[in-house]
Short mmCIF file of C-alpha atoms and ligand atoms in Angstrom, two decimals:
data_model
loop_
_atom_site.label_atom_id
_atom_site.label_comp_id
_atom_site.label_asym_id
_atom_site.label_seq_id
_atom_site.Cartn_x
_atom_site.Cartn_y
_atom_site.Cartn_z
CA MET P 1 4.31 -0.66 -15.86
CA HIS P 2 6.58 2.19 -14.94
CA HIS P 3 5.48 5.79 -14.55
CA ALA P 4 8.12 8.32 -15.40
CA THR P 5 9.97 7.85 -18.62
CA SER P 6 12.95 9.69 -19.86
CA ALA P 7 13.08 11.26 -23.29
CA GLN P 8 16.38 11.10 -25.19
CA ASN P 9 17.36 14.55 -23.99
CA GLY P 10 17.02 13.42 -20.35
CA THR P 11 13.75 15.23 -19.60
CA LEU P 12 11.42 13.16 -17.40
CA SER P 13 7.71 12.85 -18.22
CA ILE P 14 4.65 10.99 -16.98
CA GLU P 15 2.37 9.96 -19.82
CA GLY P 16 2.19 13.08 -22.02
CA VAL P 17 3.35 15.69 -19.50
CA THR P 18 6.85 16.68 -18.37
CA LEU P 19 7.53 16.62 -14.66
CA GLU P 20 8.96 20.15 -14.94
CA THR P 21 5.52 21.35 -16.09
CA ILE P 22 3.78 19.65 -13.19
CA ALA P 23 6.24 20.94 -10.58
CA THR P 24 5.90 24.48 -11.91
CA GLN P 25 2.12 24.36 -12.05
CA PHE P 26 1.39 22.73 -8.68
CA GLY P 27 4.50 23.58 -6.66
CA THR P 28 6.62 21.16 -4.68
CA PRO P 29 6.62 18.82 -2.88
CA CYS P 30 3.86 17.05 -4.81
CA TYR P 31 2.87 13.49 -5.58
CA VAL P 32 2.13 12.58 -9.19
CA TYR P 33 0.44 9.38 -10.36
CA SER P 34 -0.12 7.90 -13.81
CA LYS P 35 -3.65 6.65 -14.39
CA ALA P 36 -2.42 4.49 -17.28
CA ALA P 37 0.24 2.85 -15.10
CA ILE P 38 -2.20 2.10 -12.25
CA SER P 39 -4.66 0.61 -14.74
CA ALA P 40 -2.01 -1.43 -16.56
CA ASN P 41 -0.72 -2.88 -13.29
CA PHE P 42 -4.22 -3.95 -12.26
CA LEU P 43 -5.07 -5.32 -15.70
CA ALA P 44 -1.89 -7.43 -15.67
CA TYR P 45 -3.26 -9.35 -12.67
CA GLN P 46 -6.66 -9.62 -14.32
CA ALA P 47 -5.17 -10.98 -17.55
CA ALA P 48 -3.02 -13.49 -15.65
CA LEU P 49 -6.16 -14.76 -13.90
CA ALA P 50 -8.44 -14.85 -16.94
CA LYS P 51 -8.84 -18.63 -16.69
CA LYS P 52 -9.47 -18.81 -12.92
CA ASN P 53 -12.45 -17.61 -10.87
CA HIS P 54 -10.91 -14.77 -8.90
CA LEU P 55 -11.33 -11.47 -7.09
CA ILE P 56 -8.50 -8.93 -6.95
CA CYS P 57 -8.89 -6.86 -3.80
CA TYR P 58 -6.57 -3.86 -4.05
CA ALA P 59 -5.01 -3.13 -0.63
CA VAL P 60 -6.31 0.36 0.06
CA LYS P 61 -3.61 1.21 2.58
CA ALA P 62 -0.95 1.37 -0.16
CA ASN P 63 -2.56 4.49 -1.65
CA SER P 64 -6.05 5.47 -0.58
CA ASN P 65 -6.67 8.61 -2.63
CA LEU P 66 -10.31 8.60 -3.81
CA ALA P 67 -9.33 9.00 -7.47
CA VAL P 68 -6.96 6.03 -7.24
CA LEU P 69 -9.74 3.91 -5.71
CA GLN P 70 -12.19 5.18 -8.34
CA THR P 71 -9.81 4.20 -11.15
CA LEU P 72 -9.55 0.68 -9.78
CA ALA P 73 -13.26 0.36 -8.93
CA GLN P 74 -14.08 1.22 -12.55
CA LEU P 75 -11.86 -1.67 -13.66
CA GLY P 76 -13.84 -4.04 -11.43
CA ALA P 77 -11.45 -4.23 -8.48
CA GLY P 78 -12.45 -5.36 -5.05
CA PHE P 79 -10.70 -3.86 -2.03
CA ASP P 80 -8.79 -5.06 1.01
CA ILE P 81 -9.34 -2.66 3.90
CA VAL P 82 -7.84 -2.42 7.38
CA SER P 83 -10.11 0.23 8.90
CA VAL P 84 -13.59 1.67 8.67
CA GLY P 85 -12.08 4.86 7.26
CA GLU P 86 -10.80 2.85 4.30
CA LEU P 87 -14.25 1.28 3.92
CA GLU P 88 -15.87 4.72 3.71
CA ARG P 89 -13.27 5.76 1.13
CA VAL P 90 -14.12 2.75 -1.02
CA LEU P 91 -17.80 3.69 -0.88
CA ARG P 92 -17.08 7.35 -1.67
CA ALA P 93 -14.99 6.27 -4.67
CA GLY P 94 -17.79 4.13 -6.09
CA GLY P 95 -16.40 0.75 -4.99
CA ASP P 96 -18.70 -2.19 -4.32
CA PRO P 97 -18.86 -3.22 -0.63
CA ALA P 98 -19.74 -6.76 -1.73
CA LYS P 99 -16.17 -6.98 -3.06
CA VAL P 100 -14.51 -5.78 0.15
CA VAL P 101 -12.46 -7.94 2.50
CA PHE P 102 -11.74 -6.52 5.94
CA SER P 103 -8.29 -7.32 7.38
CA GLY P 104 -6.65 -6.00 10.54
CA VAL P 105 -5.90 -7.25 14.05
CA ALA P 106 -7.99 -4.79 16.05
CA LYS P 107 -11.47 -4.40 14.58
CA THR P 108 -13.87 -2.78 17.03
CA ALA P 109 -17.58 -3.49 17.53
CA SER P 110 -18.48 -0.28 15.71
CA ASP P 111 -16.17 -1.13 12.75
CA ILE P 112 -17.83 -4.53 12.53
CA THR P 113 -21.34 -3.06 12.73
CA ARG P 114 -20.69 -0.69 9.83
CA ALA P 115 -19.16 -3.44 7.69
CA LEU P 116 -22.11 -5.76 8.39
CA GLU P 117 -24.55 -2.99 7.53
CA LEU P 118 -22.84 -2.51 4.15
CA GLY P 119 -22.66 -6.23 3.45
CA ILE P 120 -18.95 -6.73 2.82
CA HIS P 121 -17.60 -9.86 1.14
CA CYS P 122 -15.67 -11.20 4.10
CA PHE P 123 -14.07 -10.50 7.47
CA ASN P 124 -10.47 -11.70 7.60
CA VAL P 125 -10.42 -12.71 11.25
CA GLU P 126 -7.06 -12.59 12.99
CA SER P 127 -7.79 -14.11 16.43
CA GLN P 128 -10.21 -16.25 18.42
CA ALA P 129 -11.20 -13.21 20.47
CA GLU P 130 -12.15 -11.33 17.30
CA LEU P 131 -14.28 -14.26 16.19
CA VAL P 132 -16.22 -14.18 19.46
CA LEU P 133 -16.78 -10.42 19.15
CA LEU P 134 -17.82 -10.75 15.50
CA ASN P 135 -20.39 -13.42 16.34
CA SER P 136 -21.93 -11.36 19.12
CA VAL P 137 -22.04 -8.14 17.08
CA ALA P 138 -23.58 -10.00 14.13
CA GLN P 139 -26.18 -11.46 16.46
CA ALA P 140 -27.03 -8.02 17.82
CA CYS P 141 -27.43 -6.73 14.24
CA GLY P 142 -29.46 -9.75 13.16
CA LYS P 143 -26.88 -10.61 10.48
CA THR P 144 -24.55 -13.46 9.61
CA ALA P 145 -20.91 -12.52 9.21
CA PRO P 146 -18.95 -14.13 6.35
CA VAL P 147 -15.58 -15.17 7.74
CA SER P 148 -12.16 -16.19 6.60
CA LEU P 149 -9.47 -16.96 9.15
CA ARG P 150 -6.16 -15.28 8.54
CA VAL P 151 -3.69 -18.03 9.23
CA ASN P 152 -0.04 -17.55 9.86
CA PRO P 153 1.73 -20.17 7.75
CA ASP P 154 5.13 -19.58 9.42
CA VAL P 155 6.88 -18.83 6.13
CA ASP P 156 9.84 -16.47 5.95
CA ALA P 157 9.12 -13.83 3.34
CA GLN P 158 12.79 -12.77 3.40
CA THR P 159 11.92 -9.12 3.39
CA HIS P 160 12.49 -6.23 5.80
CA PRO P 161 11.53 -7.30 9.38
CA TYR P 162 8.99 -4.44 9.70
CA ILE P 163 7.04 -5.67 6.66
CA SER P 164 7.40 -9.40 7.28
CA THR P 165 4.14 -10.75 8.68
CA GLY P 166 3.99 -14.51 8.15
CA LEU P 167 6.31 -15.75 10.91
CA LYS P 168 5.23 -17.04 14.32
CA GLU P 169 6.93 -14.09 15.99
CA ASN P 170 4.68 -11.60 14.11
CA LYS P 171 1.44 -10.30 15.61
CA PHE P 172 -0.65 -11.25 12.56
CA GLY P 173 -2.97 -14.18 12.03
CA ILE P 174 -3.77 -17.47 13.75
CA ASP P 175 -1.07 -20.15 14.05
CA ILE P 176 -1.75 -22.56 11.20
CA ASN P 177 -1.43 -25.50 13.63
CA LEU P 178 -4.33 -24.15 15.70
CA ALA P 179 -6.43 -23.10 12.72
CA SER P 180 -8.56 -26.24 12.35
CA THR P 181 -9.66 -25.98 15.99
CA VAL P 182 -10.64 -22.34 15.51
CA TYR P 183 -12.47 -23.23 12.27
CA GLN P 184 -14.50 -25.83 14.15
CA GLN P 185 -15.35 -23.22 16.74
CA ALA P 186 -16.35 -20.76 14.02
CA ALA P 187 -18.48 -23.34 12.24
CA GLY P 188 -20.40 -23.87 15.48
CA MET P 189 -21.21 -20.18 15.98
CA SER P 190 -24.77 -19.08 15.28
CA HIS P 191 -24.00 -15.85 13.39
CA ILE P 192 -20.82 -16.81 11.55
CA GLU P 193 -20.61 -18.28 8.08
CA VAL P 194 -17.20 -19.76 7.29
CA VAL P 195 -16.37 -18.85 3.68
CA GLY P 196 -12.61 -18.82 3.24
CA VAL P 197 -9.04 -18.79 4.42
CA ASP P 198 -6.41 -16.12 3.97
CA CYS P 199 -2.81 -15.28 4.64
CA HIS P 200 -0.51 -12.36 3.94
CA ILE P 201 3.11 -13.17 4.60
CA GLY P 202 4.76 -9.82 4.04
CA SER P 203 5.45 -7.03 1.61
CA GLN P 204 8.02 -6.34 -1.11
CA LEU P 205 8.65 -10.04 -1.78
CA VAL P 206 10.95 -10.41 -4.77
CA THR P 207 10.88 -14.20 -5.12
CA ILE P 208 7.97 -16.56 -5.76
CA GLU P 209 9.05 -19.39 -3.43
CA PRO P 210 7.59 -18.00 -0.17
CA PHE P 211 4.19 -17.45 -1.88
CA VAL P 212 4.20 -21.03 -3.15
CA ALA P 213 5.25 -22.41 0.25
CA ALA P 214 2.45 -20.45 1.97
CA LEU P 215 -0.19 -21.62 -0.50
CA GLU P 216 0.93 -25.24 -0.15
CA ARG P 217 0.43 -24.98 3.60
CA LEU P 218 -2.98 -23.35 3.15
CA LEU P 219 -4.09 -26.12 0.81
CA ILE P 220 -3.19 -28.82 3.35
CA LEU P 221 -5.40 -26.98 5.83
CA VAL P 222 -8.23 -26.54 3.31
CA ASP P 223 -8.24 -30.29 2.65
CA GLN P 224 -8.18 -31.10 6.37
CA LEU P 225 -11.16 -28.81 6.85
CA ALA P 226 -13.04 -30.46 3.99
CA ASP P 227 -12.52 -33.82 5.72
CA MET P 228 -14.10 -32.28 8.81
CA GLY P 229 -17.08 -31.12 6.77
CA ILE P 230 -16.03 -27.47 6.52
CA THR P 231 -15.87 -26.45 2.86
CA LEU P 232 -14.40 -23.13 1.87
CA LYS P 233 -15.47 -20.97 -1.07
CA HIS P 234 -12.31 -18.96 -1.41
CA ILE P 235 -8.57 -18.97 -0.80
CA ASP P 236 -7.00 -15.54 -0.32
CA ILE P 237 -3.20 -15.43 -0.64
CA GLY P 238 -2.86 -11.78 0.35
CA GLY P 239 -0.65 -9.16 -1.27
CA GLY P 240 3.06 -8.65 -1.03
CA LEU P 241 4.42 -8.89 -4.56
CA GLY P 242 7.46 -6.64 -4.70
CA VAL P 243 8.42 -3.95 -7.18
CA ARG P 244 11.68 -2.70 -8.58
CA TYR P 245 13.09 0.20 -6.57
CA ASP P 246 16.75 -0.37 -7.43
CA SER P 247 18.09 -3.54 -8.99
CA GLU P 248 15.48 -5.99 -7.66
CA GLN P 249 14.01 -8.33 -10.27
CA PRO P 250 10.59 -9.17 -8.80
CA PRO P 251 8.40 -11.58 -10.73
CA THR P 252 5.70 -10.02 -12.88
CA ALA P 253 2.05 -10.61 -12.00
CA GLU P 254 1.99 -13.11 -14.85
CA GLN P 255 5.04 -15.02 -13.61
CA TYR P 256 3.65 -14.99 -10.08
CA MET P 257 0.28 -16.35 -11.19
CA SER P 258 1.81 -18.98 -13.41
CA ALA P 259 3.56 -20.38 -10.33
CA ILE P 260 0.35 -20.26 -8.26
CA LEU P 261 -2.34 -21.45 -10.65
CA PRO P 262 -1.05 -25.01 -11.16
CA LEU P 263 -1.49 -25.59 -7.41
CA LEU P 264 -5.16 -24.65 -7.81
CA ALA P 265 -5.85 -26.71 -10.92
CA ASN P 266 -9.00 -28.83 -10.45
CA ARG P 267 -10.02 -26.85 -7.39
CA SER P 268 -13.24 -24.90 -7.32
CA GLU P 269 -12.35 -22.27 -4.70
CA THR P 270 -12.21 -18.67 -5.89
CA LEU P 271 -8.70 -17.20 -5.68
CA LEU P 272 -8.49 -13.86 -3.89
CA LEU P 273 -5.47 -11.56 -4.03
CA GLU P 274 -4.76 -8.39 -2.05
CA PRO P 275 -2.05 -6.56 -4.02
CA GLY P 276 -1.18 -3.03 -2.95
CA ARG P 277 2.37 -1.96 -3.71
CA SER P 278 2.59 -3.82 -7.02
CA ILE P 279 -0.40 -1.85 -8.35
CA VAL P 280 0.62 1.67 -7.35
CA ALA P 281 4.30 1.97 -6.30
CA ASN P 282 5.74 2.38 -9.75
CA ALA P 283 2.77 4.41 -10.92
CA GLY P 284 3.78 7.39 -8.79
CA VAL P 285 6.61 9.83 -8.07
CA LEU P 286 7.28 12.54 -5.53
CA LEU P 287 8.55 15.83 -6.95
CA THR P 288 10.72 18.06 -4.82
CA GLN P 289 12.90 21.12 -5.34
CA VAL P 290 16.47 21.68 -4.24
CA GLN P 291 16.48 24.62 -1.82
CA PHE P 292 20.19 24.76 -1.04
CA THR P 293 23.28 22.71 -1.46
CA LYS P 294 25.95 22.71 1.21
CA SER P 295 29.23 20.98 1.88
CA ASN P 296 30.83 20.01 5.18
CA GLY P 297 34.33 19.25 3.96
CA ASP P 298 33.92 16.54 1.36
CA LYS P 299 30.38 15.63 2.51
CA HIS P 300 27.75 17.20 0.25
CA PHE P 301 24.11 17.79 1.09
CA ALA P 302 21.20 18.67 -1.16
CA ILE P 303 18.52 20.21 1.05
CA VAL P 304 15.15 19.74 -0.60
CA ASP P 305 11.59 20.84 0.20
CA ALA P 306 10.25 17.30 0.74
CA ALA P 307 10.90 15.64 4.07
CA MET P 308 10.33 12.48 6.08
CA ASN P 309 6.84 13.74 6.91
CA ASP P 310 6.05 13.56 3.16
CA MET P 311 7.84 10.25 2.49
CA ILE P 312 8.92 8.18 5.47
CA ARG P 313 10.09 4.97 3.74
CA PRO P 314 13.82 5.81 3.72
CA ALA P 315 13.76 6.79 7.42
CA LEU P 316 11.48 3.96 8.57
CA TYR P 317 12.64 0.99 6.51
CA GLN P 318 16.05 2.14 5.28
CA ALA P 319 14.34 1.98 1.89
CA TRP P 320 16.43 2.85 -1.16
CA MET P 321 14.52 4.97 -3.66
CA ASP P 322 15.87 6.31 -6.91
CA ILE P 323 16.10 10.08 -7.23
CA GLN P 324 16.98 12.03 -10.39
CA PRO P 325 16.76 15.58 -11.67
CA VAL P 326 13.70 16.11 -13.90
CA GLN P 327 15.89 17.96 -16.42
CA PRO P 328 19.54 17.41 -17.29
CA SER P 329 21.88 20.04 -15.87
CA HIS P 330 25.42 21.22 -16.43
CA ALA P 331 26.17 21.35 -12.71
CA GLU P 332 29.15 19.42 -11.38
CA THR P 333 28.36 15.83 -10.42
CA LEU P 334 28.93 15.33 -6.68
CA THR P 335 27.94 12.63 -4.20
CA TYR P 336 25.01 13.99 -2.21
CA ASP P 337 22.86 13.07 0.74
CA VAL P 338 19.40 14.36 -0.18
CA VAL P 339 17.88 15.64 3.05
CA GLY P 340 14.72 17.45 4.10
CA PRO P 341 13.89 20.38 6.39
CA VAL P 342 12.65 18.34 9.37
CA CYS P 343 14.71 18.55 12.55
CA GLU P 344 15.72 14.89 12.69
CA THR P 345 18.94 13.27 11.46
CA GLY P 346 16.71 10.50 10.11
CA ASP P 347 15.17 13.01 7.73
CA PHE P 348 16.65 11.93 4.42
CA LEU P 349 15.28 10.75 1.10
CA ALA P 350 18.51 9.35 -0.31
CA LYS P 351 22.15 8.94 0.67
CA ASP P 352 25.38 8.90 -1.31
CA ARG P 353 23.92 9.63 -4.74
CA ALA P 354 25.92 11.00 -7.64
CA LEU P 355 23.83 13.93 -8.87
CA ALA P 356 24.48 16.91 -11.14
CA ILE P 357 22.22 19.47 -9.47
CA SER P 358 22.04 22.99 -8.13
CA ALA P 359 19.61 25.05 -6.05
CA GLY P 360 16.26 25.50 -7.78
CA ASP P 361 16.38 22.21 -9.69
CA TYR P 362 13.44 19.84 -9.42
CA LEU P 363 14.10 16.24 -8.44
CA CYS P 364 11.94 13.18 -8.98
CA LEU P 365 11.80 10.49 -6.29
CA PHE P 366 10.71 7.37 -8.13
CA SER P 367 8.43 4.51 -7.07
CA ALA P 368 6.61 6.75 -4.58
CA GLY P 369 3.04 5.73 -5.44
CA ALA P 370 2.75 3.18 -2.59
CA TYR P 371 3.22 3.88 1.11
CA GLY P 372 4.07 7.48 0.25
CA PHE P 373 1.35 10.06 0.75
CA VAL P 374 -0.67 7.65 2.93
CA MET P 375 2.12 7.55 5.51
CA SER P 376 2.67 11.30 5.47
CA SER P 377 2.12 13.42 8.55
CA ASN P 378 2.07 17.02 9.71
CA TYR P 379 5.24 16.67 11.80
CA ASN P 380 7.00 20.03 12.20
CA SER P 381 3.64 21.64 11.31
CA ARG P 382 4.23 20.95 7.66
CA THR P 383 1.19 20.93 5.42
CA ARG P 384 0.79 17.75 3.41
CA ALA P 385 1.60 17.71 -0.28
CA PRO P 386 -0.97 17.76 -3.09
CA GLU P 387 -1.60 14.71 -5.28
CA ILE P 388 -1.96 14.96 -9.05
CA MET P 389 -3.25 12.30 -11.44
CA VAL P 390 -1.97 12.41 -15.01
CA ASP P 391 -4.29 10.98 -17.62
CA GLY P 392 -2.74 11.28 -21.08
CA GLU P 393 -2.19 14.99 -21.60
CA LYS P 394 -4.55 15.95 -18.77
CA LEU P 395 -3.62 16.85 -15.22
CA HIS P 396 -6.11 16.40 -12.38
CA LEU P 397 -5.57 17.80 -8.91
CA ILE P 398 -6.90 14.87 -6.85
CA ARG P 399 -5.91 16.28 -3.46
CA GLN P 400 -5.13 19.90 -2.82
CA ARG P 401 -2.16 21.03 -0.79
CA GLU P 402 -3.10 21.52 2.85
CA THR P 403 -3.28 25.00 4.29
CA PHE P 404 -2.52 26.37 7.75
CA ASP P 405 -6.25 26.23 8.51
CA ASP P 406 -6.22 22.50 7.72
CA LEU P 407 -3.32 22.12 10.14
CA VAL P 408 -5.12 23.59 13.14
CA ARG P 409 -8.64 22.39 12.32
CA GLY P 410 -10.15 20.90 15.45
CA GLU P 411 -7.65 22.50 17.82
CA HIS P 412 -8.85 24.88 20.53
CA LEU P 413 -7.21 27.49 22.71
CA LEU P 414 -7.90 27.29 26.43
CA PRO P 415 -10.58 29.72 27.62
CA ALA P 416 -9.31 33.16 28.61
CA VAL P 417 -8.51 33.35 32.33
CA SER P 418 -11.14 35.56 33.95
CA SER P 419 -9.66 38.23 36.20
CA CYS P 420 -11.91 38.94 39.17
C1 PLP C 1 -0.54 -4.43 3.54
C2 PLP C 1 -1.40 -5.58 3.22
C3 PLP C 1 -1.57 -5.98 1.89
C4 PLP C 1 -0.88 -5.32 0.73
O1 PLP C 1 0.50 -5.59 0.72
P1 PLP C 1 1.40 -5.10 -0.50
O2 PLP C 1 2.76 -5.51 -0.10
O3 PLP C 1 1.25 -3.62 -0.60
O4 PLP C 1 0.92 -5.80 -1.72
C5 PLP C 1 -2.44 -7.03 1.64
N1 PLP C 1 -3.09 -7.66 2.66
C6 PLP C 1 -2.94 -7.31 3.95
C7 PLP C 1 -3.67 -8.03 4.99
C8 PLP C 1 -2.08 -6.26 4.27
O5 PLP C 1 -1.92 -5.93 5.55
#
């Protein structure tokens, strides 16, 4: 489900509130999310899986605001985490640790201890060395760690190289050809319980074929393991379903699941999913205001108050994101680069866009609900933007704009030099 909709007169709204109202009330830049859109996106997965034992573990890193996690926890979501900070967020938001899977290539002994203490669903183990550490930490805590091995199925997700994770050349997971050996090792460890297998081949996948190819490879492994006496309770196929930013036509959750479920017919393993982007990306926008326009010959710039520190996707991944004025305007339509105030040439939100805008206008950057605020920083000593959740006609400030005091919290001047 998509967030911002356009009325006939060209005014953009989220649920029952115009974006102009939100920008005026909270200032810009600001992130705005639709509770209805987040819920609908989650419920679409749930509906598609109604006939299969499953657990949908929302990937917290896509958008980790407490109110977003709370919304999903209340719908029964589990969570995929990649750090102990994300685990604490899930707890704070009312999520159930027993529905948490812990991914990530560099878990530390203290991360593992905390997760064992809370009794998470599963550790997605990414290397042999991690397995050894996990076993010894579990032993020290007097616990047994539930484990899934993240295997690397060597499938090309055909997405941007920075968000492609399922090829041999990527740092993630255990080579699928070595996996059965590592499973045997795991099965022999005193404080490990082997419960599943997982993979995550990349992000923003817009075709189903790589998901199917990866699952087929996992199933061959699962059957090999069964022959060796290692039976798994779950199969986790990760996240990665893409969304529409421009003209992509990604499969819906329903289409995706109808390609996956036949492969699992007559199998008893629980299906786990770790969707992030497909739950939140199109449930959020970033609002910004045009500060100035300027022209260098026939090159036109719209200088806005949001920058790469607020939204880094265009600079980092050459991501194309739609941007439109929140209200129609009578200004002349020109081809603009929409750029921010940060002192980097890479600081742009959009390039070569035909826009009818002038200084003071508010713009809406679409599909900003995933990998937006969570990747923001304080570069150039810019305070981070607030986040607002729209619920029907109601507006909730779910993260306040940072202040200068927030910026320097924890910093210390050197002691005064004593003159003697
Ligand atoms: C990032 C990530 C996800 C979520 O990916 P999306 O593309 O946002 O759906 C799921 N699982 C793991 C292990 C990840 O690293």
